[in-house]
Coordinates of C-alpha atoms in Angstrom, one line a residue:
M406 CA 0.0 0.0 0.0
G407 CA 1.3 3.5 -0.9
S408 CA 2.2 6.0 1.8
Q409 CA -0.4 8.5 0.5
Y410 CA -2.8 7.1 3.0
K411 CA -0.7 8.0 6.0
D412 CA -1.2 11.8 6.2
L413 CA -4.8 12.2 5.6
N414 CA -5.3 13.9 8.9
N415 CA -2.7 14.9 11.5
N416 CA -5.1 13.6 14.3
A417 CA -5.7 10.3 12.6
S418 CA -5.4 7.2 14.8
N419 CA -5.5 3.4 14.3
K420 CA -8.0 2.8 17.1
S421 CA -10.8 0.3 16.6
P422 CA -12.9 1.8 13.8
Q423 CA -16.5 2.8 14.5
F424 CA -17.5 2.6 10.9
G425 CA -18.1 0.0 8.2
I426 CA -18.1 0.2 4.4
M427 CA -20.6 -1.2 1.9
F428 CA -19.0 -1.5 -1.5
D429 CA -20.9 -1.8 -4.8
I430 CA -18.9 -3.9 -7.2
D431 CA -19.7 -3.2 -10.9
G432 CA -18.6 0.3 -11.7
V433 CA -16.8 0.8 -8.3
L434 CA -14.3 -2.0 -8.1
L435 CA -14.6 -3.8 -11.4
R436 CA -15.8 -3.1 -15.0
G437 CA -16.8 -6.6 -16.1
K438 CA -14.0 -8.6 -14.6
T439 CA -11.4 -5.9 -15.2
P440 CA -10.3 -4.1 -12.0
I441 CA -10.8 -0.3 -11.9
P442 CA -7.4 1.5 -11.4
Q443 CA -6.4 1.8 -7.7
A444 CA -9.3 -0.5 -6.5
S445 CA -6.9 -3.1 -5.2
E446 CA -4.7 -0.5 -3.5
S447 CA -7.8 1.0 -1.9
L448 CA -9.0 -2.3 -0.4
K449 CA -5.5 -3.0 0.9
S450 CA -5.7 0.1 3.0
L451 CA -8.5 -1.5 5.0
L452 CA -6.4 -4.5 6.1
D453 CA -4.8 -5.2 9.5
E454 CA -1.0 -5.0 10.2
T455 CA -0.5 -8.5 8.7
G456 CA -2.2 -7.5 5.4
T457 CA -4.2 -10.7 5.5
R458 CA -7.5 -9.7 7.2
F459 CA -9.8 -6.7 7.1
A460 CA -9.4 -4.2 10.0
V461 CA -12.5 -2.3 8.9
P462 CA -15.8 -4.2 8.6
A463 CA -16.6 -4.3 4.9
V464 CA -19.2 -6.0 2.8
F465 CA -19.6 -6.1 -1.0
C466 CA -23.2 -5.5 -1.9
T467 CA -24.1 -6.0 -5.6
N468 CA -27.2 -6.2 -7.7
G469 CA -25.4 -8.9 -9.7
F470 CA -26.5 -12.5 -9.9
G471 CA -24.6 -15.6 -8.7
L472 CA -23.2 -17.5 -5.8
R473 CA -21.4 -15.8 -3.0
E474 CA -18.5 -18.2 -3.3
V475 CA -18.0 -17.4 -7.0
K476 CA -18.1 -13.7 -6.5
A477 CA -15.8 -13.8 -3.5
A478 CA -13.3 -15.9 -5.5
T479 CA -13.4 -13.4 -8.4
L480 CA -12.8 -10.4 -6.2
S481 CA -10.0 -12.1 -4.4
E482 CA -8.3 -13.0 -7.6
K483 CA -8.8 -9.7 -9.5
L484 CA -8.1 -7.4 -6.5
G485 CA -5.4 -9.3 -4.7
V486 CA -7.3 -9.1 -1.3
E487 CA -8.8 -12.1 0.4
V488 CA -12.5 -11.6 0.4
N489 CA -14.6 -14.1 2.3
P490 CA -18.0 -15.3 0.9
D491 CA -19.6 -14.1 4.2
Q492 CA -18.7 -10.6 3.1
I493 CA -20.7 -10.8 -0.1
V494 CA -24.3 -9.7 -0.5
M495 CA -25.7 -10.8 -3.9
S496 CA -28.9 -9.2 -5.0
Q497 CA -30.9 -12.3 -4.1
N498 CA -29.4 -13.1 -0.7
P499 CA -32.2 -11.5 1.4
L500 CA -34.6 -14.1 0.0
E501 CA -33.0 -16.4 2.6
M502 CA -35.4 -14.7 5.0
F503 CA -38.6 -15.5 3.0
H504 CA -39.1 -18.9 4.6
E505 CA -42.8 -19.1 3.8
Y506 CA -41.9 -19.7 0.2
H507 CA -39.1 -22.1 0.6
D508 CA -41.4 -25.1 0.6
K509 CA -43.8 -23.9 -2.2
W510 CA -43.6 -24.8 -5.9
C511 CA -41.7 -21.8 -7.2
L512 CA -41.1 -20.9 -10.9
V513 CA -37.6 -19.5 -11.0
S514 CA -36.5 -17.2 -13.8
G515 CA -33.0 -15.9 -14.3
P516 CA -29.5 -16.3 -15.8
E517 CA -27.6 -19.6 -16.0
H518 CA -24.0 -18.3 -15.4
D519 CA -22.2 -18.5 -12.0
G520 CA -24.0 -21.7 -10.9
G521 CA -27.3 -21.1 -12.6
S522 CA -30.7 -20.1 -11.2
V523 CA -31.4 -23.5 -9.8
K524 CA -28.2 -23.7 -7.7
V525 CA -28.7 -20.1 -6.6
A526 CA -32.3 -20.8 -5.5
E527 CA -31.2 -23.9 -3.7
S528 CA -28.5 -21.9 -1.8
L529 CA -31.3 -19.5 -0.6
G530 CA -33.3 -22.4 0.8
F531 CA -35.9 -23.0 -1.9
Q532 CA -36.8 -26.7 -2.1
K533 CA -39.4 -27.0 -4.8
I534 CA -37.9 -25.3 -7.8
L535 CA -39.3 -25.2 -11.3
T536 CA -37.6 -23.6 -14.3
I537 CA -38.9 -22.0 -17.5
E538 CA -37.4 -25.0 -19.3
D539 CA -39.4 -27.3 -17.1
V540 CA -42.6 -25.4 -18.0
R541 CA -41.7 -25.5 -21.7
K542 CA -41.3 -29.3 -21.6
A543 CA -44.6 -29.8 -19.6
Y544 CA -46.6 -27.6 -21.9
P545 CA -44.9 -27.7 -25.4
Y546 CA -47.3 -25.3 -27.1
L547 CA -46.7 -22.3 -24.8
D548 CA -43.4 -21.2 -26.3
W549 CA -44.4 -20.2 -29.8
V550 CA -42.0 -17.4 -30.9
D551 CA -39.0 -19.4 -32.3
R552 CA -40.2 -21.8 -35.0
A553 CA -37.1 -23.8 -34.6
R554 CA -38.3 -24.8 -31.1
W555 CA -41.8 -25.9 -32.2
P556 CA -42.6 -29.5 -31.5
K557 CA -41.9 -31.7 -34.5
E558 CA -44.8 -34.0 -33.7
T559 CA -48.1 -33.9 -31.7
V560 CA -47.4 -34.0 -28.0
D561 CA -49.6 -33.9 -24.9
D562 CA -49.4 -31.6 -21.9
D563 CA -48.1 -33.1 -18.7
D564 CA -51.2 -32.9 -16.4
S565 CA -49.1 -34.2 -13.5
F566 CA -46.9 -31.1 -13.5
P567 CA -47.2 -29.3 -10.2
T568 CA -49.4 -26.2 -9.8
I569 CA -47.0 -23.3 -9.5
E570 CA -47.5 -21.3 -6.2
A571 CA -45.1 -18.4 -6.6
V572 CA -42.8 -16.8 -9.2
V573 CA -39.2 -15.9 -8.3
L574 CA -37.4 -13.5 -10.7
L575 CA -33.6 -13.8 -10.0
G576 CA -32.3 -11.8 -12.9
E577 CA -32.4 -11.1 -16.6
P578 CA -32.7 -14.3 -18.7
V579 CA -31.1 -14.9 -22.1
R580 CA -34.4 -15.6 -24.0
W581 CA -36.6 -12.6 -22.9
E582 CA -39.5 -13.4 -25.1
T583 CA -39.8 -17.0 -23.8
N584 CA -39.6 -16.0 -20.2
L585 CA -42.0 -13.1 -20.6
Q586 CA -44.6 -15.3 -22.3
L587 CA -44.4 -18.2 -19.9
I588 CA -44.3 -16.0 -16.7
L589 CA -47.4 -14.2 -17.9
D590 CA -49.1 -17.6 -18.7
V591 CA -48.4 -18.7 -15.2
L592 CA -49.7 -15.5 -13.6
L593 CA -52.9 -15.4 -15.8
T594 CA -53.8 -19.0 -15.0
N595 CA -52.9 -19.1 -11.3
G596 CA -50.1 -21.5 -11.8
K597 CA -51.6 -24.0 -14.2
P598 CA -50.7 -22.6 -17.7
N599 CA -52.5 -25.2 -19.8
R600 CA -55.8 -23.7 -18.7
P601 CA -57.5 -20.7 -20.1
G602 CA -56.2 -17.4 -18.7
E603 CA -58.2 -14.7 -16.9
M604 CA -57.5 -11.6 -18.9
N605 CA -59.3 -9.3 -16.5
Q606 CA -58.0 -10.7 -13.2
R607 CA -57.3 -8.4 -10.3
T608 CA -55.0 -10.7 -8.3
H609 CA -52.2 -13.1 -9.1
L610 CA -49.7 -15.4 -7.6
P611 CA -47.0 -14.0 -5.3
V612 CA -44.1 -12.5 -7.3
L613 CA -40.7 -12.0 -5.7
A614 CA -38.3 -10.0 -7.8
V615 CA -34.6 -9.4 -7.4
N616 CA -32.5 -6.6 -8.8
M617 CA -34.3 -3.5 -10.1
D618 CA -31.4 -2.0 -12.1
L619 CA -32.6 -0.6 -15.4
L620 CA -28.9 -0.3 -16.5
W621 CA -25.5 -1.4 -15.3
M622 CA -22.0 -0.7 -16.3
A623 CA -19.9 -3.5 -17.8
K624 CA -17.0 -3.1 -20.3
A625 CA -18.9 -1.2 -23.0
Q626 CA -18.7 2.6 -23.0
T627 CA -22.5 2.9 -22.4
P628 CA -24.5 1.1 -19.8
R629 CA -26.2 -2.3 -20.5
F630 CA -29.8 -3.4 -19.8
G631 CA -30.2 -4.9 -16.3
H632 CA -33.0 -6.9 -14.8
G633 CA -35.0 -3.7 -14.2
A634 CA -35.5 -3.5 -18.0
F635 CA -36.9 -7.0 -18.0
L636 CA -39.3 -6.1 -15.2
V637 CA -40.4 -3.0 -17.1
C638 CA -41.4 -5.3 -20.0
L639 CA -43.2 -7.7 -17.7
E640 CA -45.1 -5.0 -15.8
N641 CA -46.3 -3.3 -18.9
L642 CA -47.3 -6.5 -20.7
Y643 CA -49.3 -7.6 -17.6
K644 CA -51.0 -4.2 -17.4
K645 CA -51.7 -4.1 -21.1
I646 CA -53.3 -7.5 -21.0
T647 CA -55.2 -7.3 -17.7
G648 CA -55.7 -3.6 -17.2
S649 CA -54.2 -4.0 -13.6
D650 CA -50.8 -3.4 -12.2
L651 CA -48.5 -6.3 -11.5
E652 CA -48.1 -6.4 -7.7
Y653 CA -44.8 -7.6 -6.1
T654 CA -44.8 -9.5 -2.9
A655 CA -41.2 -8.5 -2.5
L656 CA -38.7 -6.3 -4.3
I657 CA -35.1 -7.3 -3.4
G658 CA -31.8 -5.7 -4.2
K659 CA -30.6 -2.1 -4.2
P660 CA -32.3 0.3 -3.6
S661 CA -34.8 -1.8 -1.5
E662 CA -34.6 -1.1 2.2
V663 CA -34.6 -4.8 3.0
T664 CA -31.2 -5.2 1.2
Y665 CA -29.6 -2.4 3.2
E666 CA -31.0 -3.8 6.5
Y667 CA -29.6 -7.3 5.5
S668 CA -26.2 -5.7 4.7
Q669 CA -26.2 -3.7 8.0
K670 CA -26.8 -6.8 10.0
L671 CA -24.0 -8.6 8.1
I672 CA -21.6 -5.7 8.8
E673 CA -22.6 -5.7 12.5
E674 CA -21.9 -9.5 12.7
I675 CA -18.5 -9.0 11.1
A676 CA -17.7 -6.1 13.5
T677 CA -18.7 -8.4 16.5
S678 CA -16.4 -11.1 15.2
M679 CA -13.6 -8.5 15.1
N680 CA -14.3 -7.4 18.7
I681 CA -15.5 -4.0 17.6
T682 CA -18.0 -2.9 20.3
E683 CA -19.4 0.2 18.7
L684 CA -20.3 0.7 15.1
T685 CA -22.1 4.0 14.4
T686 CA -21.8 4.7 10.6
V687 CA -22.0 2.7 7.5
Y688 CA -20.6 4.3 4.3
A689 CA -22.2 3.1 1.0
I690 CA -20.0 3.5 -2.0
G691 CA -21.7 3.2 -5.4
D692 CA -21.8 4.4 -9.0
N693 CA -25.5 4.6 -9.7
P694 CA -27.5 7.5 -8.2
L695 CA -30.8 5.7 -8.8
T696 CA -29.9 2.5 -7.0
D697 CA -26.8 2.8 -4.8
I698 CA -27.4 6.4 -3.7
Y699 CA -31.2 6.3 -3.6
G700 CA -31.0 3.1 -1.5
A701 CA -28.4 4.5 0.9
N702 CA -30.3 7.7 1.4
M703 CA -33.6 5.9 1.9
F704 CA -31.9 3.5 4.4
N705 CA -30.4 6.5 6.3
K706 CA -33.9 8.0 6.6
F707 CA -35.1 4.6 8.0
L708 CA -32.2 4.6 10.5
Q709 CA -33.1 8.2 11.7
R710 CA -36.8 7.2 12.2
K711 CA -35.8 4.0 14.0
R712 CA -33.4 5.9 16.3
K713 CA -36.2 8.4 17.2
D714 CA -38.7 5.6 17.7
I715 CA -36.3 3.7 20.0
A716 CA -35.5 6.8 22.0
F717 CA -39.2 7.5 22.5
K718 CA -39.8 3.9 23.5
K719 CA -37.0 4.0 26.0
E720 CA -38.3 7.2 27.5
E721 CA -41.8 5.8 27.9
I722 CA -40.4 2.7 29.7
K723 CA -38.4 4.9 32.0
K724 CA -41.4 7.0 32.9
Q725 CA -43.5 4.0 33.6
M726 CA -40.8 2.5 35.8
E727 CA -40.4 5.8 37.7
K728 CA -44.1 5.9 38.4
Q729 CA -44.1 2.3 39.7
L730 CA -41.0 2.7 41.8
T731 CA -42.1 6.1 43.2
R732 CA -45.3 4.5 44.5
S733 CA -43.4 1.6 46.0
P734 CA -41.9 1.5 49.5
V735 CA -38.5 2.4 48.1
M736 CA -39.0 6.2 48.3
P737 CA -40.2 6.4 51.9
R738 CA -37.4 4.0 53.0
A739 CA -34.8 6.1 51.1
K740 CA -36.0 9.2 53.0
R741 CA -35.8 7.5 56.4
N742 CA -32.3 6.5 55.5
G743 CA -31.3 10.1 54.8
I744 CA -31.2 9.7 51.0
S745 CA -32.4 12.8 49.1
D746 CA -35.3 12.7 46.5
R747 CA -32.8 13.6 43.8
S748 CA -30.5 10.8 44.6
A749 CA -33.3 8.3 44.9
K750 CA -34.8 9.4 41.5
K751 CA -31.3 9.1 39.9
A752 CA -31.1 5.6 41.2
I753 CA -34.5 4.8 39.8
R754 CA -33.5 6.1 36.4
L755 CA -30.4 4.0 36.5
A756 CA -32.5 0.9 37.4
A757 CA -34.7 1.7 34.4
D758 CA -31.6 1.9 32.1
N759 CA -30.4 -1.4 33.4
H760 CA -33.9 -2.9 32.8
I761 CA -33.9 -1.7 29.2
A762 CA -30.4 -2.9 28.5
L763 CA -31.4 -6.4 29.7
H764 CA -34.4 -6.6 27.3
G765 CA -33.5 -7.8 23.9
D766 CA -36.7 -6.4 22.3
I767 CA -35.2 -2.8 22.8
T768 CA -32.6 -2.1 20.1
N769 CA -29.4 -0.6 21.3
V770 CA -29.2 3.0 20.1
R771 CA -25.4 2.8 20.1
G772 CA -25.7 0.6 17.0
V773 CA -25.5 1.9 13.4
N774 CA -27.4 5.1 13.3
R775 CA -26.2 6.6 10.0
C776 CA -25.7 5.6 6.4
T777 CA -23.5 8.0 4.4
S778 CA -23.6 7.8 0.6
I779 CA -20.6 8.2 -1.6
L780 CA -20.9 8.4 -5.4
V781 CA -18.0 7.6 -7.7
C782 CA -17.6 8.6 -11.4
T783 CA -16.2 5.3 -12.7
G784 CA -19.5 3.6 -13.6
V785 CA -23.0 4.6 -14.5
Y786 CA -22.6 8.2 -13.2
K787 CA -20.4 10.6 -15.1
A788 CA -19.3 13.9 -13.6
P789 CA -20.3 17.1 -15.5
E790 CA -17.8 18.8 -17.7
P791 CA -15.6 21.4 -16.1
G792 CA -17.3 24.8 -15.9
T793 CA -20.8 23.3 -16.2
E794 CA -23.4 22.7 -13.5
E795 CA -24.4 19.2 -12.6
A796 CA -27.7 18.5 -14.3
E797 CA -30.5 16.7 -12.4
A798 CA -31.8 13.5 -14.0
D799 CA -34.7 14.4 -16.2
V800 CA -35.6 10.8 -16.9
D801 CA -36.5 8.4 -14.0
H802 CA -34.5 5.2 -14.5
G803 CA -35.6 3.9 -11.2
H804 CA -38.2 1.2 -10.5
R805 CA -41.9 2.0 -10.9
D806 CA -42.6 1.4 -7.2
L807 CA -39.8 3.7 -6.0
P808 CA -40.8 7.2 -7.2
Y809 CA -38.0 9.5 -8.3
T810 CA -37.1 12.5 -6.1
A811 CA -34.0 14.5 -6.8
E812 CA -33.2 14.6 -3.0
M813 CA -32.9 10.8 -2.8
T814 CA -30.3 10.6 -5.6
K815 CA -28.0 13.3 -4.1
A816 CA -24.9 11.7 -2.6
D817 CA -23.3 13.0 0.6
Y818 CA -20.0 13.0 -1.3
I819 CA -19.2 12.8 -5.0
V820 CA -15.6 11.7 -5.7
E821 CA -13.6 10.6 -8.7
D822 CA -13.1 6.9 -7.8
V823 CA -13.0 4.4 -5.0
K824 CA -9.6 5.5 -3.8
N825 CA -10.9 9.0 -3.3
A826 CA -13.9 7.5 -1.5
I827 CA -11.7 5.7 0.9
D828 CA -9.6 8.8 1.5
T829 CA -12.8 10.7 2.3
I830 CA -13.9 8.1 4.8
F831 CA -10.5 8.1 6.5
R832 CA -10.5 11.9 6.7
V833 CA -14.0 12.1 8.2
E834 CA -13.4 9.3 10.7
K835 CA -9.8 10.4 11.5
W836 CA -8.7 6.9 11.0
K837 CA -5.2 5.8 10.0
P838 CA -4.6 2.6 8.0
L839 CA -2.7 -0.2 9.7
Y840 CA -1.2 -2.0 6.7
G841 CA 1.7 -0.6 4.7

């Protein structure tokens, strides 16, 4: 690691960090599988004295598809820093928490690279997995776009094929027209697509969708379609056919709040394993204002509301305990023993504090209470030309269910690249790297 990290602040120290970092991957650390300049050097500044383990709690949160193990191995190889699979948050990982669907017959749609949709779904806990190809084989006359795939002879539908109970959309498929057609068939027939569909239906099977990115940055000079583009097609086709909006049971991946909550808990678990007792701020570094920054800002608002709610709840508990203890024999006994009312009340509030600390249903306000957003210019976002003002987005590329507001896409910091992002964090936190 270069020495430029050493003099960021004269008051910098290498005490235990009270912050964690949430990295986006595509456009921040990698373009495709090519490292972004200085990404490796920046990650090494987060290591301990031995250069083998992270000294700062860090997770890598991507809207990309695949297995944690594969993504961790890729990052380790390309960036020269050992990344553990437990530090990876793929877009679909929060689906691990949706246990009520793990034992239902789920139609899974998505890519086939990095382990394939079936292996990814299995890694999340799903036990009854059906693929688009399974549906094609069971009902050969559904997929009618590509003539080369038409049945060569008369075949019957498989009436023993399970009734589909939910649809899980893990990422953009290769054959969009096939997936769009068959997913709509399943939704319009309540899971039995060889029956006539209900074109004016008002409800449909549960739909769990992962990754809302309309665009993402790979090796091309302009962004590529993401799963959000596929969802736009599906939503509009469903509404055009039925006259009703497609309703999601869950939307997972950035900028959804559940993804940031999941990442926060992971960072806190990592911090605990590193014997870090206080973690107050999470920095979210991303390249897309409409996903990374929107999500980080939305999560920060959630943390502020949560902190206020917890403080209010604690104060209410204290007041109730004070009333109960004041009416008890404790106060008269304290007076007989020469203890002032002020000292007795102070003791009562201390007892209330201890009571709250022992109850697990009251969240500790010393936990993460802020999410700070940092936008880099190496991916989807491009900085304005010198001498020109930054233009606000005049087209909303975000998801239909997350309305665009300029405020939510404004980052706390805009920097050139991930190195400058790390420098900014060290300066704000007055923290000095240990490695190098």
